[in-house]
PDB file of C-alpha atoms in Angstrom:
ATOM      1  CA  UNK Q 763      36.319 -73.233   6.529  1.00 59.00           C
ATOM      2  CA  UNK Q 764      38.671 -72.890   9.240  1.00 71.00           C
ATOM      3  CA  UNK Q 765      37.498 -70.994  12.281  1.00 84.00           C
ATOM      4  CA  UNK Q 766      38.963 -68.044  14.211  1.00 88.00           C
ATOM      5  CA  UNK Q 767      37.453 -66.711  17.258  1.00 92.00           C
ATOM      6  CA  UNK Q 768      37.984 -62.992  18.248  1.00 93.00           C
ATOM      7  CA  UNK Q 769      36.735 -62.070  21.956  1.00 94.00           C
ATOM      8  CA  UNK Q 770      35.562 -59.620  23.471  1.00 94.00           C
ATOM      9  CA  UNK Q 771      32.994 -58.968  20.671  1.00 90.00           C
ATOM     10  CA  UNK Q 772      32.747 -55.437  21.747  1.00 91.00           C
ATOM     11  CA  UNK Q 773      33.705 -53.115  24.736  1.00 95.00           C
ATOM     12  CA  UNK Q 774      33.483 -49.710  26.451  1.00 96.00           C
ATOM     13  CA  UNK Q 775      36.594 -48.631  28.587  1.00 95.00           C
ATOM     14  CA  UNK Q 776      37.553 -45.131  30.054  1.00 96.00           C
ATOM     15  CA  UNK Q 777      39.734 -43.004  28.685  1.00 97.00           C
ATOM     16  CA  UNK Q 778      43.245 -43.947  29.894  1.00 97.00           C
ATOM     17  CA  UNK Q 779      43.238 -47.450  30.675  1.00 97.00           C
ATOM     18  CA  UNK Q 780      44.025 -50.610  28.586  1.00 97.00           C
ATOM     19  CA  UNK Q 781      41.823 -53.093  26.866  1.00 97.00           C
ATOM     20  CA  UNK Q 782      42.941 -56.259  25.266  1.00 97.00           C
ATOM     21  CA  UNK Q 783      41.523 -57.930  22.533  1.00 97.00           C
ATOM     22  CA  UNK Q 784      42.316 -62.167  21.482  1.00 96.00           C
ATOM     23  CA  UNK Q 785      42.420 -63.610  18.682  1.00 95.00           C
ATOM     24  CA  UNK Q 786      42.449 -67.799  18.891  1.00 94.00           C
ATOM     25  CA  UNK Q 787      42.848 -69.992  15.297  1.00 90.00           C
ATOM     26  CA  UNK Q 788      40.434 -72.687  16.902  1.00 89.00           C
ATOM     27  CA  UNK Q 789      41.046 -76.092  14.085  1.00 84.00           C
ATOM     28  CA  UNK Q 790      44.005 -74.796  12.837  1.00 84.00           C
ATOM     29  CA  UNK Q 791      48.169 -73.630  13.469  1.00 85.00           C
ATOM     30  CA  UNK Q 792      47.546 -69.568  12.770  1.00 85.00           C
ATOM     31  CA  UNK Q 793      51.496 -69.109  11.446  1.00 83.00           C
ATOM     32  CA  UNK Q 794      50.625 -65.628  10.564  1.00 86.00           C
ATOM     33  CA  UNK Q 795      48.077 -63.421  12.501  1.00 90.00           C
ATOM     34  CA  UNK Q 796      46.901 -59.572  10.545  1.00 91.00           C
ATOM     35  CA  UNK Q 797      45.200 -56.738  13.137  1.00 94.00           C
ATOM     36  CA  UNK Q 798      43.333 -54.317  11.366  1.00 93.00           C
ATOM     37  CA  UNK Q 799      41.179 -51.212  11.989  1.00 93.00           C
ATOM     38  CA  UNK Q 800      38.005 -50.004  10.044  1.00 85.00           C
ATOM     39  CA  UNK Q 801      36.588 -46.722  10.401  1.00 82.00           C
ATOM     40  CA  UNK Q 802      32.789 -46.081   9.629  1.00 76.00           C
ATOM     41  CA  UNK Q 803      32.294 -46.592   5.940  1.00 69.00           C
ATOM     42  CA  UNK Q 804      35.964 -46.644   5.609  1.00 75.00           C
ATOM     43  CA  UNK Q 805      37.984 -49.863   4.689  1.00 76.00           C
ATOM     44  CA  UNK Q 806      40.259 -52.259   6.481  1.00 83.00           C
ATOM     45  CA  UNK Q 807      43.459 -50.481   7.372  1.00 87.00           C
ATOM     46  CA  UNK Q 808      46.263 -52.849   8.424  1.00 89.00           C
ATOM     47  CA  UNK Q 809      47.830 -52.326  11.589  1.00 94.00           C
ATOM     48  CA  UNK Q 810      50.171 -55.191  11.694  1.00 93.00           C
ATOM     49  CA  UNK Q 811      51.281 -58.497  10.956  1.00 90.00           C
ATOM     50  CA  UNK Q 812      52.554 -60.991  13.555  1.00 89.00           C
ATOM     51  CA  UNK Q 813      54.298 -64.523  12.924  1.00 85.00           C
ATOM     52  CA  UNK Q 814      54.189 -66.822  15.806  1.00 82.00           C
ATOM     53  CA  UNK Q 815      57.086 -65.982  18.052  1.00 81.00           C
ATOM     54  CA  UNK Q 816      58.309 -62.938  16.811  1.00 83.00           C
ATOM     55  CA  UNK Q 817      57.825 -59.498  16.641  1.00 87.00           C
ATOM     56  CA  UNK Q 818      54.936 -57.825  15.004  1.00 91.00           C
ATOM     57  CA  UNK Q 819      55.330 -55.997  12.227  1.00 92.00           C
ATOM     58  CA  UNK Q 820      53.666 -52.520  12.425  1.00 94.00           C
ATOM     59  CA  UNK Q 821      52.933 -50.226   9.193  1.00 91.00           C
ATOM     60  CA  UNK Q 822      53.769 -46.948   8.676  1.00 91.00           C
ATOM     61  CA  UNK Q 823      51.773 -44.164  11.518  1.00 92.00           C
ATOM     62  CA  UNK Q 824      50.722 -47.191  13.727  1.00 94.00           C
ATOM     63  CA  UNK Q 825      52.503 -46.886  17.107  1.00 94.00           C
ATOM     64  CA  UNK Q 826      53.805 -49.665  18.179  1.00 93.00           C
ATOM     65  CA  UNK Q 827      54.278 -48.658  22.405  1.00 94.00           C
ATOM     66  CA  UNK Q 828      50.351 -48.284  21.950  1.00 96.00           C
ATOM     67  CA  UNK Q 829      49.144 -50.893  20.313  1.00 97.00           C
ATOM     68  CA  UNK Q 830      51.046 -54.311  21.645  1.00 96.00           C
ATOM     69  CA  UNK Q 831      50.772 -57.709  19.699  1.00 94.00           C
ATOM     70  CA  UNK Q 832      51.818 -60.382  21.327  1.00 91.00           C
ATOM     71  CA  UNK Q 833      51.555 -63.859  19.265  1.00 89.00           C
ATOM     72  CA  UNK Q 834      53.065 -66.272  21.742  1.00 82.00           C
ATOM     73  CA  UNK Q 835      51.392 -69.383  20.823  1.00 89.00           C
ATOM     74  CA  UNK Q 836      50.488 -70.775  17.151  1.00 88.00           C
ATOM     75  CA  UNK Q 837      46.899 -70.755  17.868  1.00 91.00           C
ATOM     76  CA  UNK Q 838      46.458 -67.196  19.870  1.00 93.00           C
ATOM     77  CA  UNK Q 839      47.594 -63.374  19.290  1.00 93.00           C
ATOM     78  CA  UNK Q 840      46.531 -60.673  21.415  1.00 95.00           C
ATOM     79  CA  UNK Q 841      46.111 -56.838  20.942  1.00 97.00           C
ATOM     80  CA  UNK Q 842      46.432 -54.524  23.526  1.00 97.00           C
ATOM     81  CA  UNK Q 843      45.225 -50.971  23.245  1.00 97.00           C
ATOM     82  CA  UNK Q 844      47.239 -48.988  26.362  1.00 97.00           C
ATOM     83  CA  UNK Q 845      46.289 -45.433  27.624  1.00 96.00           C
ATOM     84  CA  UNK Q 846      43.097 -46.114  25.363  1.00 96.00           C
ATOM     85  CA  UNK Q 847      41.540 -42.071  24.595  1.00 96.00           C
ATOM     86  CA  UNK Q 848      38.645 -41.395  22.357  1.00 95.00           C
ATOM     87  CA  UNK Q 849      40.090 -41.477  19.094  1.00 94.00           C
ATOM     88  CA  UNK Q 850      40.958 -45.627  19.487  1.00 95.00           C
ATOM     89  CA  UNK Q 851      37.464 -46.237  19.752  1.00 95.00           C
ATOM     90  CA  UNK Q 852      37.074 -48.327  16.387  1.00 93.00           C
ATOM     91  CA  UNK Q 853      35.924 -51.740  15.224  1.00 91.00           C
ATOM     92  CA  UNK Q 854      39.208 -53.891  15.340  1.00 93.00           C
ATOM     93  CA  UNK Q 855      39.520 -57.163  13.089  1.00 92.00           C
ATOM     94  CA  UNK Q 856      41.990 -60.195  13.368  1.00 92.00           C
ATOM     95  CA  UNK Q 857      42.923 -62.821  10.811  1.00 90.00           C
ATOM     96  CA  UNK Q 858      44.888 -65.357  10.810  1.00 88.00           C
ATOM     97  CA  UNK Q 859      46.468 -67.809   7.850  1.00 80.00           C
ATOM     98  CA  UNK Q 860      48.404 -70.946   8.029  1.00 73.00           C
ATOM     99  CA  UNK Q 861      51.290 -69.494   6.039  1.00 62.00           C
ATOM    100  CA  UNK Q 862      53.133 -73.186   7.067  1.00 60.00           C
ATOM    101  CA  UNK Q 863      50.584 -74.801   5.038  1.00 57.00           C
ATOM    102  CA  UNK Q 864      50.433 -72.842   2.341  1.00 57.00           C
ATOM    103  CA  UNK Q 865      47.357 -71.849   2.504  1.00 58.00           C
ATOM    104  CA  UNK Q 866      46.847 -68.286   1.061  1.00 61.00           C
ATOM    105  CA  UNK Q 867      43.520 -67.574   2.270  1.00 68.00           C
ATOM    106  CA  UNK Q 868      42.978 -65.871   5.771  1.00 73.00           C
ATOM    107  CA  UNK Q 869      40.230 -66.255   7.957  1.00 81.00           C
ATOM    108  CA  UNK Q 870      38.655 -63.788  10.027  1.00 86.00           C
ATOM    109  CA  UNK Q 871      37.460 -63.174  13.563  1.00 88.00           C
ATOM    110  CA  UNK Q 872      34.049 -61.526  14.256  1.00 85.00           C
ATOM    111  CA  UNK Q 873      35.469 -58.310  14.782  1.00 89.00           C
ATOM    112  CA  UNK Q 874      35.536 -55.694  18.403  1.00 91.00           C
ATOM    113  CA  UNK Q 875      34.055 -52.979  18.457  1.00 91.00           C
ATOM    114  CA  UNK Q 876      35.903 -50.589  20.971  1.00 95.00           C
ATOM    115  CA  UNK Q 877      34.530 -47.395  22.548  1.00 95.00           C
ATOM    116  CA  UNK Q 878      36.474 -45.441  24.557  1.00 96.00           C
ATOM    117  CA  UNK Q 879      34.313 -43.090  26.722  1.00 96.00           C
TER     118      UNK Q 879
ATOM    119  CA  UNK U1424      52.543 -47.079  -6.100  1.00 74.00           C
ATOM    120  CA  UNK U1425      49.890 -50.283  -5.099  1.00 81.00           C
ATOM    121  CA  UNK U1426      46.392 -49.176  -5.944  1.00 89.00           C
ATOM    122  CA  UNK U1427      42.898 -51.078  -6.042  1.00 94.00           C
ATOM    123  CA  UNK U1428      39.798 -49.246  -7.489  1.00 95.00           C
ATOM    124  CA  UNK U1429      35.905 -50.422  -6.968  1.00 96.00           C
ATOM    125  CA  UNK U1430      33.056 -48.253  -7.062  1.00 96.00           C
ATOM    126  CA  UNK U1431      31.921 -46.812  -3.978  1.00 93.00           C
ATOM    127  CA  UNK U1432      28.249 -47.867  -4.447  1.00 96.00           C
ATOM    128  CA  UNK U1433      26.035 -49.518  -6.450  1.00 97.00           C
ATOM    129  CA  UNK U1434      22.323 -50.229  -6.633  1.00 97.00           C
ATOM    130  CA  UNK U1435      19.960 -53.224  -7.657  1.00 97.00           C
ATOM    131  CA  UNK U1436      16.561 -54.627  -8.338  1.00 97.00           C
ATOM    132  CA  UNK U1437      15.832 -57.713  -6.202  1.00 97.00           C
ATOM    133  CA  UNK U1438      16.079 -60.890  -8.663  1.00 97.00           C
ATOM    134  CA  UNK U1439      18.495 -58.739 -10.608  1.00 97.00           C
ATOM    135  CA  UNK U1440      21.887 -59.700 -11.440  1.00 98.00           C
ATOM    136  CA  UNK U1441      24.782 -57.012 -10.416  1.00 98.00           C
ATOM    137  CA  UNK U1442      28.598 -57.089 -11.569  1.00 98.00           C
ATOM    138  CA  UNK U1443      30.814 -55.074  -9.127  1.00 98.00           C
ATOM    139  CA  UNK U1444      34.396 -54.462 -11.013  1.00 98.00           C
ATOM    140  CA  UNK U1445      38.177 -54.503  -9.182  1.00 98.00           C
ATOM    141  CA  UNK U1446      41.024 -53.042 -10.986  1.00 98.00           C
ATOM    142  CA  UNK U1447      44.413 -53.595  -9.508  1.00 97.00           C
ATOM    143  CA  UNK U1448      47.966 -52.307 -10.011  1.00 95.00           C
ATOM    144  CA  UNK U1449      50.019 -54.356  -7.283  1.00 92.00           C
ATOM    145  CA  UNK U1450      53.867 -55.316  -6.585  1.00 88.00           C
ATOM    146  CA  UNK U1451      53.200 -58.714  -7.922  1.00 91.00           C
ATOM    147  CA  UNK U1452      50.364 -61.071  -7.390  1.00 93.00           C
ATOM    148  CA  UNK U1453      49.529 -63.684  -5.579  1.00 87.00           C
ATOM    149  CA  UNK U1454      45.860 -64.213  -6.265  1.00 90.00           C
ATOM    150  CA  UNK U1455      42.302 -61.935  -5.447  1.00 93.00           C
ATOM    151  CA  UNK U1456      39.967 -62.284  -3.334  1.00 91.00           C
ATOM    152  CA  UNK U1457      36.288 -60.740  -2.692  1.00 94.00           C
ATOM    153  CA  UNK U1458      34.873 -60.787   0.738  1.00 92.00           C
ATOM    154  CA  UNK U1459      31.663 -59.770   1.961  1.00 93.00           C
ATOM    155  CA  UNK U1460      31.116 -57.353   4.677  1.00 88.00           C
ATOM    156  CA  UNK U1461      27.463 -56.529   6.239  1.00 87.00           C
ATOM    157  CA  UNK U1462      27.518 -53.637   8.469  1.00 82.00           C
ATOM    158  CA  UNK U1463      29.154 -53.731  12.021  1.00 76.00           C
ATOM    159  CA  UNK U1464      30.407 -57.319  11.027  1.00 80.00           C
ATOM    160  CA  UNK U1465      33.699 -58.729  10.067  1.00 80.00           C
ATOM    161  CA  UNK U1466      34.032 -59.409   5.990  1.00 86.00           C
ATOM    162  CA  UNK U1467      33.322 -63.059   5.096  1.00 86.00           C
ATOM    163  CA  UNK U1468      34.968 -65.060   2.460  1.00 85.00           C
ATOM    164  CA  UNK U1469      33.164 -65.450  -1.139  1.00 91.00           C
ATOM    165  CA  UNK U1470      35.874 -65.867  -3.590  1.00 91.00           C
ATOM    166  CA  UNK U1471      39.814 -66.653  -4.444  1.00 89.00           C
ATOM    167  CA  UNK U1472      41.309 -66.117  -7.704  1.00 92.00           C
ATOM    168  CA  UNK U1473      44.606 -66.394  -9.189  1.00 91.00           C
ATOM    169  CA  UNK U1474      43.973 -68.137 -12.466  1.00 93.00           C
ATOM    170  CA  UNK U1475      42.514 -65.793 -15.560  1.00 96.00           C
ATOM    171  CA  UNK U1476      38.896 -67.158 -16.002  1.00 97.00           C
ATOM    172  CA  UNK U1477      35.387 -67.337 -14.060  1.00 96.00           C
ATOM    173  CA  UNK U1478      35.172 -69.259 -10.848  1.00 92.00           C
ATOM    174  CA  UNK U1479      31.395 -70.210 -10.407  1.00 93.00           C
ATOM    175  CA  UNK U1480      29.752 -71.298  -6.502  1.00 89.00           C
ATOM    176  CA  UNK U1481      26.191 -71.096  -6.279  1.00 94.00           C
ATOM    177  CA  UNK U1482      25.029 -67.827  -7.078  1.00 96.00           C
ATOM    178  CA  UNK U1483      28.170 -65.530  -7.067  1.00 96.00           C
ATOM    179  CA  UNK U1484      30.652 -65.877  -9.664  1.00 97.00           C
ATOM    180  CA  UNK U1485      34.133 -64.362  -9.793  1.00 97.00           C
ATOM    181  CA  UNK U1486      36.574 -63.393 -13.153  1.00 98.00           C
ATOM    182  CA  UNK U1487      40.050 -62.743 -13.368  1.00 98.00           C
ATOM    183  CA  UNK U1488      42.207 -61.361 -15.897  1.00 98.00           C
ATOM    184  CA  UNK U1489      45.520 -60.581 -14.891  1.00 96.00           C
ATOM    185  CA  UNK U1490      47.090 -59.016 -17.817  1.00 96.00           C
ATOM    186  CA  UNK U1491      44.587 -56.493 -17.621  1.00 97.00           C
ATOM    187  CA  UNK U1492      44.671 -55.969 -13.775  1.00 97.00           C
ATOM    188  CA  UNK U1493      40.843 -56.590 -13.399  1.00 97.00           C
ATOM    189  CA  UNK U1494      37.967 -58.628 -11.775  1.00 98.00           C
ATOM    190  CA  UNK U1495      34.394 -58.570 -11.381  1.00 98.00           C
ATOM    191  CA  UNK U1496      31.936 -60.227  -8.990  1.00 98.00           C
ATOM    192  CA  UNK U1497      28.797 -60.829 -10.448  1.00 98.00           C
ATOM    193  CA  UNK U1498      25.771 -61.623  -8.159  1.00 98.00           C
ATOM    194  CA  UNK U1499      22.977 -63.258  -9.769  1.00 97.00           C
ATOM    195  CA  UNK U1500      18.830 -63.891  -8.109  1.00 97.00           C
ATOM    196  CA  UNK U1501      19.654 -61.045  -5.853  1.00 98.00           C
ATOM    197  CA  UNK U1502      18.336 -61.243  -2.378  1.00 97.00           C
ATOM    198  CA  UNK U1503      17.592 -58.444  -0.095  1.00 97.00           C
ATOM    199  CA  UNK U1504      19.971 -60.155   2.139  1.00 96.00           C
ATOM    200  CA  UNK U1505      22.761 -59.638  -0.186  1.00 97.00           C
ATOM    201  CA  UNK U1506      22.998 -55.871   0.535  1.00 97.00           C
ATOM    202  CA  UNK U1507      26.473 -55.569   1.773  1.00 95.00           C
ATOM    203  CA  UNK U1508      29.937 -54.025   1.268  1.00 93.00           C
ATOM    204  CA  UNK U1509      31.765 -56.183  -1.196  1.00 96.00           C
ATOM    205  CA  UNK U1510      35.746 -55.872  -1.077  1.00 93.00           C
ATOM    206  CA  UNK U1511      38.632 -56.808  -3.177  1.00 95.00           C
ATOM    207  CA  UNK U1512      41.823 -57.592  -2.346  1.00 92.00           C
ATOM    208  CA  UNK U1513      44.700 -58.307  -4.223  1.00 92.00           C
ATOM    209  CA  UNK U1514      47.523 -60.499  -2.516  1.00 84.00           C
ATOM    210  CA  UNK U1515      50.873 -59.146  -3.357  1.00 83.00           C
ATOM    211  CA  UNK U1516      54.637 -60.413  -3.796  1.00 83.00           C
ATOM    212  CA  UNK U1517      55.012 -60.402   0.067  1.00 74.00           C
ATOM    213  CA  UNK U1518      51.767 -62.270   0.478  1.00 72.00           C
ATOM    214  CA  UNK U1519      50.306 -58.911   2.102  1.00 75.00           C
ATOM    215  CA  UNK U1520      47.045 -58.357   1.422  1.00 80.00           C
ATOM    216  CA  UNK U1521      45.816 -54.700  -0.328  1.00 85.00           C
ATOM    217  CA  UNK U1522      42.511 -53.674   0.147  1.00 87.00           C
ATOM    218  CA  UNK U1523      40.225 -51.689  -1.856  1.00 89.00           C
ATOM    219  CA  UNK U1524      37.557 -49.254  -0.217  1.00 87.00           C
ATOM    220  CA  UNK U1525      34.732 -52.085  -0.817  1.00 91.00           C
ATOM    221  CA  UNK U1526      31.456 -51.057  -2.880  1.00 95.00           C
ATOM    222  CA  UNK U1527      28.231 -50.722  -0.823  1.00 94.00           C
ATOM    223  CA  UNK U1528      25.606 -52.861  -2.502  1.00 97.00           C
ATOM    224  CA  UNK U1529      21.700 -51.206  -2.425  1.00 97.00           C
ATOM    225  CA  UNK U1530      19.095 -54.240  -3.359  1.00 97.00           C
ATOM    226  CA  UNK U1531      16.013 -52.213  -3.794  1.00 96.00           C
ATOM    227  CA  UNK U1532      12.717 -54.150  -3.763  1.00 94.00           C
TER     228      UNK U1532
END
């Protein structure tokens, strides 16, 4: 299967600063990148979907001025958690699908798992 | 409103076979799929359906009917290593994907 590389695998970061987290398609065009969030023993919450080149689209109680996607290229999307406090600290999950292909399946990164101290 | 239901937890002999039902009510479908998740790792791929029948590989097996909104994964020569979270998700009109909760799988010696 196709393979998509999520980095850092995990990181600790003080409250108030920012902490990015990539997402790279590595044998394939990612059209369509998903962020998600998962709680302890809770399952994968959507934040948003991206499609290379435009805006993500966030759901409903995810704030968009705090957690920026940028998917500028067809093969990376990033995540960036600003003004990070103790309540972000979660395991965040990318996937990506080549919608252009139409492929329906989505593969997934390995997952970060964020503290925020 | 779009709704998928699994049990939260199930139990199983080692060697056993377990089935681990998904019912669905979605905007539309564009196929199911089960993933599996250990803990503090990203979910992994196992299955895709969008057809009604049983799609066999190796020793997981997936069913689909869509008429009645429901699927099962059924796990067969279970291996301690199979204890996991298993999720469904059903892909909707808009190609979005809806999760369920997953069900946590206990393989008991």
């Amino acid at each position: 299967g196709a393979v998509v590389s999520q980095h850092p695998s995990w990181v600790i970061c003080k409250s108030g600063t920012s902490v990015k987290i990539e997402c790279r398609s590595l044998d394939f065009q990612a059209t369509t990148m998903f962020w998600y969030r998962q709680f302890p023993k809770q399952s994968l919450m959507l934040m948003a979907t991206s499609n290379e080149g435009s805006k993500a689209t966030y759901e409903q109680g995810v704030e968009k001025d705090k957690f920026l996607i940028n998917h500028a290229s067809l093969t990376l999307s990033t995540l960036t958690v600003t003004s990070a406090h103790p309540e972000d600290s979660s395991f965040y999950i990318c996937s990506a699908r080549d919608s252009a292909g139409g492929e329906t399946e989505a593969f997934f990164g390995q997952g970060t798992r964020l503290t925020v101290v | 409103g779009q709704n998928i239901d699994q049990p939260t937890e199930m139990t199983a002999t080692e060697g056993a076979i377990v089935q681990i039902n998904c019912t669905y009510q979605t905007s539309g479908f564009n196929g199911l799929f089960w993933y599996q998740q250990h803990a503090g790792e990203a979910p992994t791929f196992l299955s895709y359906n969008v057809l009604d029948g049983l799609e066999e590989k190796g020793r997981f097996s997936s069913f689909l009917s869509r008429s009645k909104g429901y699927s099962y994964l059924l796990l067969k020569e279970l291996q301690m290593k199979d204890s996991a979270s298993y999720l469904c998700a059903v892909m909707d009109s808009n190609y979005q994907l809806i999760w369920g909760a997953g069900t946590k799988l206990i393989i008991k010696p």
